[in-house]
XYZ file of N, CA, C and O in Angstrom:
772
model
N -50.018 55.118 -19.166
C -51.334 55.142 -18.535
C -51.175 54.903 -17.034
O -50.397 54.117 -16.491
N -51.963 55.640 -16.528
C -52.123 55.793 -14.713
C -52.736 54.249 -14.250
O -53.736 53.681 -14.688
N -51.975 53.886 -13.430
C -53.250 52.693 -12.636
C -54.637 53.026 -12.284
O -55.601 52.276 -12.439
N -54.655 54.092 -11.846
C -56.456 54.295 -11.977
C -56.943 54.400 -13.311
O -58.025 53.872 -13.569
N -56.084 55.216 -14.510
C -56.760 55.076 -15.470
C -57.391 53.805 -16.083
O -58.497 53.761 -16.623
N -56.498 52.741 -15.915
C -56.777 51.347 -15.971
C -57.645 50.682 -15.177
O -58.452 49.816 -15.514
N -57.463 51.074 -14.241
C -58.646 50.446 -13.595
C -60.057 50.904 -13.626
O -61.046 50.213 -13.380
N -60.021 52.246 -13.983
C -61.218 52.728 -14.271
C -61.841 52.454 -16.116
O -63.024 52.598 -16.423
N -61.034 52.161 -16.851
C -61.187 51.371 -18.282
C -61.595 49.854 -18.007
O -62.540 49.426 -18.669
N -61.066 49.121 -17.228
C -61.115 48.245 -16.770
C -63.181 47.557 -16.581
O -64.072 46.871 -17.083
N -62.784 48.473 -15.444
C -64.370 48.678 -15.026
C -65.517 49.162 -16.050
O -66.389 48.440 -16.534
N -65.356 50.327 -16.240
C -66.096 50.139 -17.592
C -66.593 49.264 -18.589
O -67.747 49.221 -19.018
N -65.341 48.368 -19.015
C -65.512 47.162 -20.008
C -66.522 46.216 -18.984
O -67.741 46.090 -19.096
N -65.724 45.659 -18.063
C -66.738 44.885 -17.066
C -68.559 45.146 -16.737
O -69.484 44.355 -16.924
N -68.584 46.506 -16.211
C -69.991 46.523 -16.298
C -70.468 46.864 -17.435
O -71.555 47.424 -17.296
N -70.056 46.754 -18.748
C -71.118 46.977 -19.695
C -71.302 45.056 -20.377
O -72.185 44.744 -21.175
N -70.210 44.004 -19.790
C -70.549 42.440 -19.509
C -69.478 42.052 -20.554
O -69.381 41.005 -21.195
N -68.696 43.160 -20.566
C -66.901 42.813 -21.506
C -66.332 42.221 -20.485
O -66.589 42.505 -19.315
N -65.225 41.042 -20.983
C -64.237 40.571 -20.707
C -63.234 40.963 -20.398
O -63.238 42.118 -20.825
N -61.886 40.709 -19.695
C -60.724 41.908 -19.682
C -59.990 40.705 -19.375
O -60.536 39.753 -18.817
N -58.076 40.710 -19.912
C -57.033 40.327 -19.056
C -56.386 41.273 -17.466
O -56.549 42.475 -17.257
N -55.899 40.607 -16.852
C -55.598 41.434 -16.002
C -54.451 40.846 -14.788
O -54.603 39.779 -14.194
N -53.634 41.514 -14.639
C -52.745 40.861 -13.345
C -53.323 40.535 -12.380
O -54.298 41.247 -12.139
N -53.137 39.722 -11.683
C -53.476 39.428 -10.403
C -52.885 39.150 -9.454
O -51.827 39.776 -9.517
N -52.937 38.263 -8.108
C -51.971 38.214 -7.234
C -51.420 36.745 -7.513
O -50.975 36.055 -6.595
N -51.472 36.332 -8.758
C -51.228 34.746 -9.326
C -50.684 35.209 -10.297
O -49.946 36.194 -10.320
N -51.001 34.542 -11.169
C -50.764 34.842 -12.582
C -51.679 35.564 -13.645
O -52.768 35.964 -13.234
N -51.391 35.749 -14.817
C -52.335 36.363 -15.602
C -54.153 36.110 -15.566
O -54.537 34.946 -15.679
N -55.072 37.084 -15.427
C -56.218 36.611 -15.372
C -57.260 36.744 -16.643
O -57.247 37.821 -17.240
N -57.972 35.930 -16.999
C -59.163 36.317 -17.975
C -60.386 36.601 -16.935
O -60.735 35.634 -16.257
N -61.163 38.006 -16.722
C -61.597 38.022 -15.908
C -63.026 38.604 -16.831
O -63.094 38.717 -18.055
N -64.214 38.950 -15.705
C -65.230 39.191 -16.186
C -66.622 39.296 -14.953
O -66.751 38.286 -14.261
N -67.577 40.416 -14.700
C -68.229 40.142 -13.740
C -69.117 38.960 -13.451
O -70.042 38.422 -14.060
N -68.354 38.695 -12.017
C -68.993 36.978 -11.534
C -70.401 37.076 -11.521
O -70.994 35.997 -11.493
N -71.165 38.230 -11.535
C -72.646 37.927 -11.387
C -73.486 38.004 -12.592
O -74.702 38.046 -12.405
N -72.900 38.039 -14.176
C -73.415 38.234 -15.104
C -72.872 36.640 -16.160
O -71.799 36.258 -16.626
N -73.913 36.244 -16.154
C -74.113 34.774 -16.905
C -73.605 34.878 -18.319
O -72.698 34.104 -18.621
N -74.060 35.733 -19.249
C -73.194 35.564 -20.457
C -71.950 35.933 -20.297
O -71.087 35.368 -20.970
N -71.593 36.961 -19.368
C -70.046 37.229 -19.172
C -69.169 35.783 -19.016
O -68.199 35.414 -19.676
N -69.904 35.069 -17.845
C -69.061 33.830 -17.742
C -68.569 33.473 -18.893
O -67.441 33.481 -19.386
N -70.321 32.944 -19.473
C -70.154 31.951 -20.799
C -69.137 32.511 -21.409
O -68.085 31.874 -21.359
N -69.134 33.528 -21.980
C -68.026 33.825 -23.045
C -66.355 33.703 -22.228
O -65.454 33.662 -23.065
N -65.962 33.654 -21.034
C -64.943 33.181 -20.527
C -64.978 31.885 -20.880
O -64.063 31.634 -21.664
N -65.707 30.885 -20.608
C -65.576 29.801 -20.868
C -65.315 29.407 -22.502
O -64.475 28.584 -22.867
N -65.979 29.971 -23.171
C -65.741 29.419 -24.688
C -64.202 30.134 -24.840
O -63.325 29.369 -25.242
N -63.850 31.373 -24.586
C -62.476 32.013 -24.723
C -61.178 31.222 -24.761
O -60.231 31.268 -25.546
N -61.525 30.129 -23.169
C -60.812 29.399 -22.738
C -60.889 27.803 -23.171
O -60.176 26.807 -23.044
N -62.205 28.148 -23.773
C -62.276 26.847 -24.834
C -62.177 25.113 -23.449
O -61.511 24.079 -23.499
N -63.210 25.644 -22.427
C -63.322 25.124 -21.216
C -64.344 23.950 -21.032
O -65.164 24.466 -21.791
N -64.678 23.326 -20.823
C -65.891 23.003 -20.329
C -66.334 23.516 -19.450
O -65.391 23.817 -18.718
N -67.334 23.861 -18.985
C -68.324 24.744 -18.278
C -68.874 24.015 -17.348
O -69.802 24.463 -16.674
N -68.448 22.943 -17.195
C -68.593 22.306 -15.536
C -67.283 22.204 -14.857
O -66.941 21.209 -14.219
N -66.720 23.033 -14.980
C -65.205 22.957 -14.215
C -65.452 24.533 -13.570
O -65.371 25.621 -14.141
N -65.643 24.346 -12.761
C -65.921 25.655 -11.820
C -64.523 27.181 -12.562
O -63.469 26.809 -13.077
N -64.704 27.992 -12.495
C -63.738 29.073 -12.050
C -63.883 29.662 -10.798
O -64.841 29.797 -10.037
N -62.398 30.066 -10.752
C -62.556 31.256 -9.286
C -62.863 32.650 -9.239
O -62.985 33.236 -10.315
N -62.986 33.183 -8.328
C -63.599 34.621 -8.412
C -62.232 35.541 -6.989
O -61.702 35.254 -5.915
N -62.256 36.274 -7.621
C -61.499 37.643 -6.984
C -62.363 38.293 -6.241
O -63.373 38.592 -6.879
N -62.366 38.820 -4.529
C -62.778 39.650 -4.087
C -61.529 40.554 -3.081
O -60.385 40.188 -2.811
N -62.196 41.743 -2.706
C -61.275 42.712 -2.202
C -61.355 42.650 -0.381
O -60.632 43.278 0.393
N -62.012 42.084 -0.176
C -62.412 42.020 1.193
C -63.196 40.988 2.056
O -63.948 40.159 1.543
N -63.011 41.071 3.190
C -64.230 39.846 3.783
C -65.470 40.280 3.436
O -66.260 39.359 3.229
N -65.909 41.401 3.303
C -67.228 41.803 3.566
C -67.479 41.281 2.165
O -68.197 40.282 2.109
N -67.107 41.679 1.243
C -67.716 41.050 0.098
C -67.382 39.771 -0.195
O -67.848 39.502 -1.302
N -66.745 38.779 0.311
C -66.352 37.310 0.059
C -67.908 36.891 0.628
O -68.537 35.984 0.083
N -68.543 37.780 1.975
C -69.508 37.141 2.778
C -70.712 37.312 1.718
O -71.593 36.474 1.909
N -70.911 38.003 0.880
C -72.221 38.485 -0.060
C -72.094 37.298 -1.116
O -72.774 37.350 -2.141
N -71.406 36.444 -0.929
C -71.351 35.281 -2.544
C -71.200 33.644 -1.889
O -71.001 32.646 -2.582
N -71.378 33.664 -0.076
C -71.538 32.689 0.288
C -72.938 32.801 1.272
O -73.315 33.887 1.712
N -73.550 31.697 1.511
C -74.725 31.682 2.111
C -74.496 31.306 3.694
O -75.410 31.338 4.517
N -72.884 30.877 4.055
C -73.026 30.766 5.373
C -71.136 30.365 5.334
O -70.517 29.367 4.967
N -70.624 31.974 6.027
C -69.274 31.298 6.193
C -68.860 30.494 7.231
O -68.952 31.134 8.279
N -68.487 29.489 7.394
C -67.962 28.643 8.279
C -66.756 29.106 9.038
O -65.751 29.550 8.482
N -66.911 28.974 10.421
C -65.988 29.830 11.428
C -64.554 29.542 11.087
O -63.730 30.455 11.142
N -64.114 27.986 10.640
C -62.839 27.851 10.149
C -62.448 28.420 8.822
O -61.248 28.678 8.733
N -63.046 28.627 7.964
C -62.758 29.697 6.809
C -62.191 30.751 7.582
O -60.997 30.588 7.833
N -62.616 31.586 7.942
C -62.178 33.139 8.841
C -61.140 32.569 9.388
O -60.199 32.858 8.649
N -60.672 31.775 10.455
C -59.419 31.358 10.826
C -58.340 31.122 10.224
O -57.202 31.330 10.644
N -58.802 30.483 8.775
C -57.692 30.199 7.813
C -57.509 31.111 6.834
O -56.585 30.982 6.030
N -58.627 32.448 6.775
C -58.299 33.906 6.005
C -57.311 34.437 6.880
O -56.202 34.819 6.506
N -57.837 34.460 8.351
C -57.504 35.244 9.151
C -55.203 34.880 9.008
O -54.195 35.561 8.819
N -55.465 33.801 9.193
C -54.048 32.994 9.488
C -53.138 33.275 8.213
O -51.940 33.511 8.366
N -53.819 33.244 6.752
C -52.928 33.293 5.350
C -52.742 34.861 5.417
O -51.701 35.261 4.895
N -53.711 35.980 6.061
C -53.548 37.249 5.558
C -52.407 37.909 6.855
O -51.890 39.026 6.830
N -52.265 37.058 7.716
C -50.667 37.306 8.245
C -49.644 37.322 7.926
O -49.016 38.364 7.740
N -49.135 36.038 7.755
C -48.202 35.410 6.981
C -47.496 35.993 5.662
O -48.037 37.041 5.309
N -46.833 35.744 5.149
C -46.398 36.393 4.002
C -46.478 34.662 3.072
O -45.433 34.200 2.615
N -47.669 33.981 2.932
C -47.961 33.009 2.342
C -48.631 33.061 1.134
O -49.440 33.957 0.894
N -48.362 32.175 0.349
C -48.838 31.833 -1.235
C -50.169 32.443 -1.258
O -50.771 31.789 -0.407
N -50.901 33.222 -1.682
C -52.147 33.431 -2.122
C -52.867 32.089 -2.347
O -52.338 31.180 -2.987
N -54.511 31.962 -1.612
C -54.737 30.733 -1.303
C -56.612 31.231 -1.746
O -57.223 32.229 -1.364
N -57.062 30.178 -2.591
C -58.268 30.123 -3.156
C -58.675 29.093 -2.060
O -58.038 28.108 -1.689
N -60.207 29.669 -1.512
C -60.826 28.799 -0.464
C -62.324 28.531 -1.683
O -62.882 29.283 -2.482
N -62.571 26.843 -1.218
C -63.792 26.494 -1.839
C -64.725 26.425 -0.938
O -64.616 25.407 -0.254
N -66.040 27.434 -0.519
C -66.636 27.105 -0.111
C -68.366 26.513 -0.454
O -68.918 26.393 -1.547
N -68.829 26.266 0.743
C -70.669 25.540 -0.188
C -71.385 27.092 -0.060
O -70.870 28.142 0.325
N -72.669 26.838 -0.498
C -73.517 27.264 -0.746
C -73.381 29.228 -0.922
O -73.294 30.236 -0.222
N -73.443 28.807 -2.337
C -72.667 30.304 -3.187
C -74.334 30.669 -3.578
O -75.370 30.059 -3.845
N -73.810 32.193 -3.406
C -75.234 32.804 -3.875
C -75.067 33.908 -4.621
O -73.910 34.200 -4.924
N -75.976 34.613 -4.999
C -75.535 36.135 -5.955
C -74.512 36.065 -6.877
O -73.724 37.009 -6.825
N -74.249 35.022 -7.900
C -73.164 34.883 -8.406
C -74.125 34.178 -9.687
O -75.230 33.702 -9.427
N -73.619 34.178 -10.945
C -74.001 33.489 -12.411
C -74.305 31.654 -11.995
O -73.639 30.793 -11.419
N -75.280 31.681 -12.464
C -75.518 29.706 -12.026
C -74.403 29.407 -12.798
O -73.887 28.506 -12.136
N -73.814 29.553 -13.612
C -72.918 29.187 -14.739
C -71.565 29.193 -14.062
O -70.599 28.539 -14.455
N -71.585 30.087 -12.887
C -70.191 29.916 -12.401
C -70.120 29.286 -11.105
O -69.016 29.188 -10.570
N -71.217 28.819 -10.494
C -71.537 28.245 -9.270
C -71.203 26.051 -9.566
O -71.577 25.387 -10.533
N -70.882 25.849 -9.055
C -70.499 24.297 -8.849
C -71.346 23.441 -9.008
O -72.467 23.831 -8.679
N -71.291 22.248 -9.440
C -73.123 21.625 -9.262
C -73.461 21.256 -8.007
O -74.565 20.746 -7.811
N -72.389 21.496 -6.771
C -72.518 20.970 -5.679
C -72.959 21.944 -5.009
O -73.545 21.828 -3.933
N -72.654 23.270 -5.739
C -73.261 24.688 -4.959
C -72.072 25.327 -4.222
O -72.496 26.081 -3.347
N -71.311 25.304 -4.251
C -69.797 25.584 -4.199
C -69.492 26.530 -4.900
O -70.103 26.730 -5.950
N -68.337 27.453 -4.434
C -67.320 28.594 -5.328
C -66.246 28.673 -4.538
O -66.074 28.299 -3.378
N -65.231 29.442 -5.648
C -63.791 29.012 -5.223
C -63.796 30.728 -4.824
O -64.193 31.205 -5.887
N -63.670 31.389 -4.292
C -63.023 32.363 -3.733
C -61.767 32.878 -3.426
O -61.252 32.407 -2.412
N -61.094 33.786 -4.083
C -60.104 34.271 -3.087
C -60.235 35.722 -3.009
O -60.771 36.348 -3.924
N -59.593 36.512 -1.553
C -59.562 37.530 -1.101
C -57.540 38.277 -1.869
O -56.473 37.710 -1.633
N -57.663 39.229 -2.487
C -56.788 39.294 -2.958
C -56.070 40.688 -2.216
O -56.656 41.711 -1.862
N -55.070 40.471 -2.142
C -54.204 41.779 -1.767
C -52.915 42.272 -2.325
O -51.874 42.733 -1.857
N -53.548 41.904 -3.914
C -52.041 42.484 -4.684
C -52.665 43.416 -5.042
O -53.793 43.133 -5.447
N -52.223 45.083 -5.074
C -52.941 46.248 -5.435
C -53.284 46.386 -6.452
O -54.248 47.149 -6.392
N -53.052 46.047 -7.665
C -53.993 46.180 -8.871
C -55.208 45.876 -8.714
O -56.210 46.590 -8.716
N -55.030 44.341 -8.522
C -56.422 43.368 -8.049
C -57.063 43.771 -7.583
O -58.135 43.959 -8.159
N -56.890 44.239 -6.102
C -58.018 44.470 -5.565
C -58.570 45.658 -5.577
O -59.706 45.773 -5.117
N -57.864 46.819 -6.121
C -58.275 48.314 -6.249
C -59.460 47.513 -7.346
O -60.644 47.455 -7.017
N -59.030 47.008 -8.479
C -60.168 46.370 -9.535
C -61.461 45.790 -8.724
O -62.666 45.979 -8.892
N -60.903 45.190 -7.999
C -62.083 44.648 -7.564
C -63.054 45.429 -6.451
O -64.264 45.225 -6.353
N -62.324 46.318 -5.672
C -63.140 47.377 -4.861
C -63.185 48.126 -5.793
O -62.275 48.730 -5.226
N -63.394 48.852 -6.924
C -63.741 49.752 -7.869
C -65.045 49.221 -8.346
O -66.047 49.934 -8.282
N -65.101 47.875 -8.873
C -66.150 47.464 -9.392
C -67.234 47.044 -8.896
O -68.345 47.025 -9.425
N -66.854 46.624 -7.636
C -67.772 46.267 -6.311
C -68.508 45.055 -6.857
O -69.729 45.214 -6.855
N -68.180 44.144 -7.221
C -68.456 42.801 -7.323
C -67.437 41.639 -7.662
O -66.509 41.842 -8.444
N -67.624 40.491 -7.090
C -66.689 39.440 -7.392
C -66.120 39.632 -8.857
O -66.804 40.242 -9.679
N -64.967 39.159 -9.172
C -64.541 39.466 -10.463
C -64.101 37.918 -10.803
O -63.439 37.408 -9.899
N -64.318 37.187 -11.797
C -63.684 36.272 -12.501
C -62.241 36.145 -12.512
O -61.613 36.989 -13.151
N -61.659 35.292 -11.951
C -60.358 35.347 -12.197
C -59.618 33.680 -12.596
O -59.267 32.995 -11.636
N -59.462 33.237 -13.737
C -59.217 32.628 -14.362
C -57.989 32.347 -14.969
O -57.817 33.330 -15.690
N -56.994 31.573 -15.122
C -55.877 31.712 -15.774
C -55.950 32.058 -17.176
O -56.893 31.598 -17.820
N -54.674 33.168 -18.032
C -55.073 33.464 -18.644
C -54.482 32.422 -19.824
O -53.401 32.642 -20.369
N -55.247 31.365 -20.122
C -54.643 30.292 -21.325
C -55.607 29.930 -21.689
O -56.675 30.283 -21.189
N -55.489 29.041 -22.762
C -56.706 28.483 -23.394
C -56.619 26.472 -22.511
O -55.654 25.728 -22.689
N -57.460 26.216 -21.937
C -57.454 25.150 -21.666
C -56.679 24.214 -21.464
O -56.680 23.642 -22.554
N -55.784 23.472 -20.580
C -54.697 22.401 -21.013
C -53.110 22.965 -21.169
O -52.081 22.357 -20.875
N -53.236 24.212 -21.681
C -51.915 24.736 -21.501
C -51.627 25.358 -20.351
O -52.408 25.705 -19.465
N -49.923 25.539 -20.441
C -49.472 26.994 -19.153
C -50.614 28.156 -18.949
O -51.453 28.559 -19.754
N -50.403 28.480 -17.843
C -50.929 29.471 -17.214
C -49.502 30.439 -17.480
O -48.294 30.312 -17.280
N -50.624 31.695 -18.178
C -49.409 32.762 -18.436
C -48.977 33.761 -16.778
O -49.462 34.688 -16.129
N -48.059 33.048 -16.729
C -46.913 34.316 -15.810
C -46.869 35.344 -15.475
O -46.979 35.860 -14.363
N -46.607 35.936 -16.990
C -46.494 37.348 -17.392
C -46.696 37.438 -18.641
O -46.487 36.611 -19.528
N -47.367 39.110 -18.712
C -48.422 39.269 -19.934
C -47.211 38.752 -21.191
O -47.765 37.958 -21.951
N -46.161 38.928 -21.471
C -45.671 38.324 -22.197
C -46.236 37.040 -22.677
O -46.550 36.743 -23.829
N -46.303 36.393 -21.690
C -46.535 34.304 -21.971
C -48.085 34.019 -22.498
O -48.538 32.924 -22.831
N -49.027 35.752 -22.483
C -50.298 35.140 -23.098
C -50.532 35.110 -24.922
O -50.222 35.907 -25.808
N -51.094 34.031 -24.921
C -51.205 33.744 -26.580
C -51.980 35.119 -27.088
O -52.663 35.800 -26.323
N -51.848 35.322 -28.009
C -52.034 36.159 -29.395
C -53.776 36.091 -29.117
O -54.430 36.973 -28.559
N -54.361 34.659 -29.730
C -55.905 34.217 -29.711
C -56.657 35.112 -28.480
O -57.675 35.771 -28.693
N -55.904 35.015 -26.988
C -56.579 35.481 -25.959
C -56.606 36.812 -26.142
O -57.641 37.468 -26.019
N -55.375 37.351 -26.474
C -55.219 38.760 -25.970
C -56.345 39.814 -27.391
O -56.761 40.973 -27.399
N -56.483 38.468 -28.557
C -57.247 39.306 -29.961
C -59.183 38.980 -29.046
O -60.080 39.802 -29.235
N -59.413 37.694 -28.153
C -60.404 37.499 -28.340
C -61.525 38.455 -26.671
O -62.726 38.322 -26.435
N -60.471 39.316 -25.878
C -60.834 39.500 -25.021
C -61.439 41.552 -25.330
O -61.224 42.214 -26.346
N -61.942 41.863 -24.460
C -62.458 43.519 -24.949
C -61.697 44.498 -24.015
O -62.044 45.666 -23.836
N -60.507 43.837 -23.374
C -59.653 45.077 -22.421
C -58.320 44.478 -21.924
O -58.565 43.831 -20.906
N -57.418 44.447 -22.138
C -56.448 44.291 -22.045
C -55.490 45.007 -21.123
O -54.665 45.755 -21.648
N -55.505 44.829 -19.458
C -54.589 46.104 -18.993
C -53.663 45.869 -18.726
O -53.084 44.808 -18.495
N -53.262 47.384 -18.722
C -51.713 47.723 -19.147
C -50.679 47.364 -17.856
O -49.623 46.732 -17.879
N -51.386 48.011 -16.711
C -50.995 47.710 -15.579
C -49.644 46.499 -15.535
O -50.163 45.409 -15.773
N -48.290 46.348 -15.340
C -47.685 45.264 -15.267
C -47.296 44.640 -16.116
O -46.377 43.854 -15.887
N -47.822 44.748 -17.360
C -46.892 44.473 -18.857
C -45.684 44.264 -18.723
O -45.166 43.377 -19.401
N -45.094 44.848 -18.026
C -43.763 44.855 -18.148
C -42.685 43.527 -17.567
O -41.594 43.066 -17.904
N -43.440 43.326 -16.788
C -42.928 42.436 -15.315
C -42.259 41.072 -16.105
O -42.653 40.746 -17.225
N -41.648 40.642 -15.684
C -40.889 39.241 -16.243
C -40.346 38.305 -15.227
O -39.248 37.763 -15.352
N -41.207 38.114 -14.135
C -41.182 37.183 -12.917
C -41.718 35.624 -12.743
O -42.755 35.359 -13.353
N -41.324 34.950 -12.245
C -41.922 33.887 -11.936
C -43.372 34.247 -10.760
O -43.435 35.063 -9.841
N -44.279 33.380 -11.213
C -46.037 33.218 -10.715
C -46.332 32.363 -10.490
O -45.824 31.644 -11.350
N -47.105 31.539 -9.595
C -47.508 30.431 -9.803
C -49.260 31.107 -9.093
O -49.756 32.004 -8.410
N -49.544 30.024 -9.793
C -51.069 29.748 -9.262
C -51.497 29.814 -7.820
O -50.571 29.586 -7.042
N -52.679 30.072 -7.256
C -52.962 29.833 -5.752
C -52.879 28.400 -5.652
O -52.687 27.640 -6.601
N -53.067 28.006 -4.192
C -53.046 26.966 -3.609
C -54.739 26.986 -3.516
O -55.405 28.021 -3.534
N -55.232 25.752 -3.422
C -56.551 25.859 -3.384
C -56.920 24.970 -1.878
O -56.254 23.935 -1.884
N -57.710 25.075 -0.718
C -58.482 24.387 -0.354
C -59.832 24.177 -0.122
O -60.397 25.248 0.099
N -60.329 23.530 -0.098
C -61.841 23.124 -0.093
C -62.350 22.972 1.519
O -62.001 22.007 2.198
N -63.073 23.869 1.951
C -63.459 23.636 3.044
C -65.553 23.385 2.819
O -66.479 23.820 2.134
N -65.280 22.379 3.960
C -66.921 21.815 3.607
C -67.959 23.039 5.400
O -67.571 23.947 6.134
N -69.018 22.399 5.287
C -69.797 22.814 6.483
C -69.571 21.778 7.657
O -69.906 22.032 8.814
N -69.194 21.026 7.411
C -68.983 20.265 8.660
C -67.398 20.165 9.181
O -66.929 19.151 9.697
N -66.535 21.615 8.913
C -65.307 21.611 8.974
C -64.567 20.951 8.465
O -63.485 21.486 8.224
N -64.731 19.597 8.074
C -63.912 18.871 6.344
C -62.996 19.814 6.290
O -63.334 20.914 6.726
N -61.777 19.673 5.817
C -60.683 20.342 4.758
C -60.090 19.522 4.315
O -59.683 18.516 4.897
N -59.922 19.862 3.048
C -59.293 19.013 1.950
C -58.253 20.352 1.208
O -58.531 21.529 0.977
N -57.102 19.634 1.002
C -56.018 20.377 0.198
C -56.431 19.940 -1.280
O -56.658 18.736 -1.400
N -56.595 20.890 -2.664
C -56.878 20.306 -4.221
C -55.641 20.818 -4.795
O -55.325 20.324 -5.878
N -54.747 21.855 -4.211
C -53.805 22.188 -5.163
C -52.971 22.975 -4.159
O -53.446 23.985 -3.641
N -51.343 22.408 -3.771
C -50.450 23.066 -2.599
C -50.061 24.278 -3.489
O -49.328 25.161 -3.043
């Protein structure tokens, strides 16, 4: 199968409010559109989560990172601007006041974790679909975060509606983004190097 074919299966499943695994520029993702509320929910029960633990969301660009926050803060852009130089860890930014996105996936503080992705699967997925995408590790709660599609359990891969093919193959070491939390009053806080 073609990478567009996948990504265009992909999409499909997504806007009709299906679930999908999917590579990302981390590790394996359980993903699902960020602006559709039962989509979440059913990520969350998948992952067998509690549902006050925020997830992150995948976007393809600034322009759309700016449509899911209510006011980007000038040091965010400095520190996109600065990681998308670099040849640095893929880095999830938390920012406040999230909008156009599932209340279910929004923070109780009003917060979302964002990242801008530039591994080409990802983000062709995510500029194809033209909305934030769920991007979640793909495990059930408490365990490893799968790597590579190899390392995902059986349960996930039976309980999800798309599975792509894209990268199956790969047998690399992944790790997770780095996360920081940036507030409105320029605050930064490191949650995960």
């Amino acid at each position: 199968m073609t990478r567009e074919q996948d990504v265009k299966n992909a999409v499909e499943v997504l806007r009709k409010g299906g679930v999908i695994l999917y590579p990302t520029d981390t590790v394996w993702g359980i993903g699902c559109d960020a602006t559709n509320a039962e989509a979440v929910k059913r990520v969350y029960e998948i992952k067998q989560r509690d549902d006050s633990k925020a997830l992150i969301c995948l976007v393809d660009s600034d322009a759309r990172l700016q449509r899911y926050v209510r006011q980007v803060p000038d040091v965010a852009w400095q520190l996109i601007d600065s990681l998308q130089e670099g040849d640095t860890k893929p880095t999830t930014i938390i920012l406040d006041g999230a909008v156009n996105l599932a209340p279910n996936l929004i923070a109780d503080d009003g917060s979302i974790a964002l990242r801008i992705t530039n591994e080409p699967f990802s983000k062709e997925l995510c500029y194809r679909f033209q909305e934030a995408l769920v991007s979640t590790s793909a495990n059930i709660s408490g365990e490893p975060a799968a790597q590579n599609y190899c390392d995902i359990a059986q349960e996930l891969i039976d309980a999800v509606d798309y599975v792509c093919w894209s990268r199956r193959q790969e047998h690399k070491p992944h790790q997770p983004s780095s996360i920081i939390r940036l507030r409105q009053n320029g605050e930064v806080e490191i949650i995960r190097k």
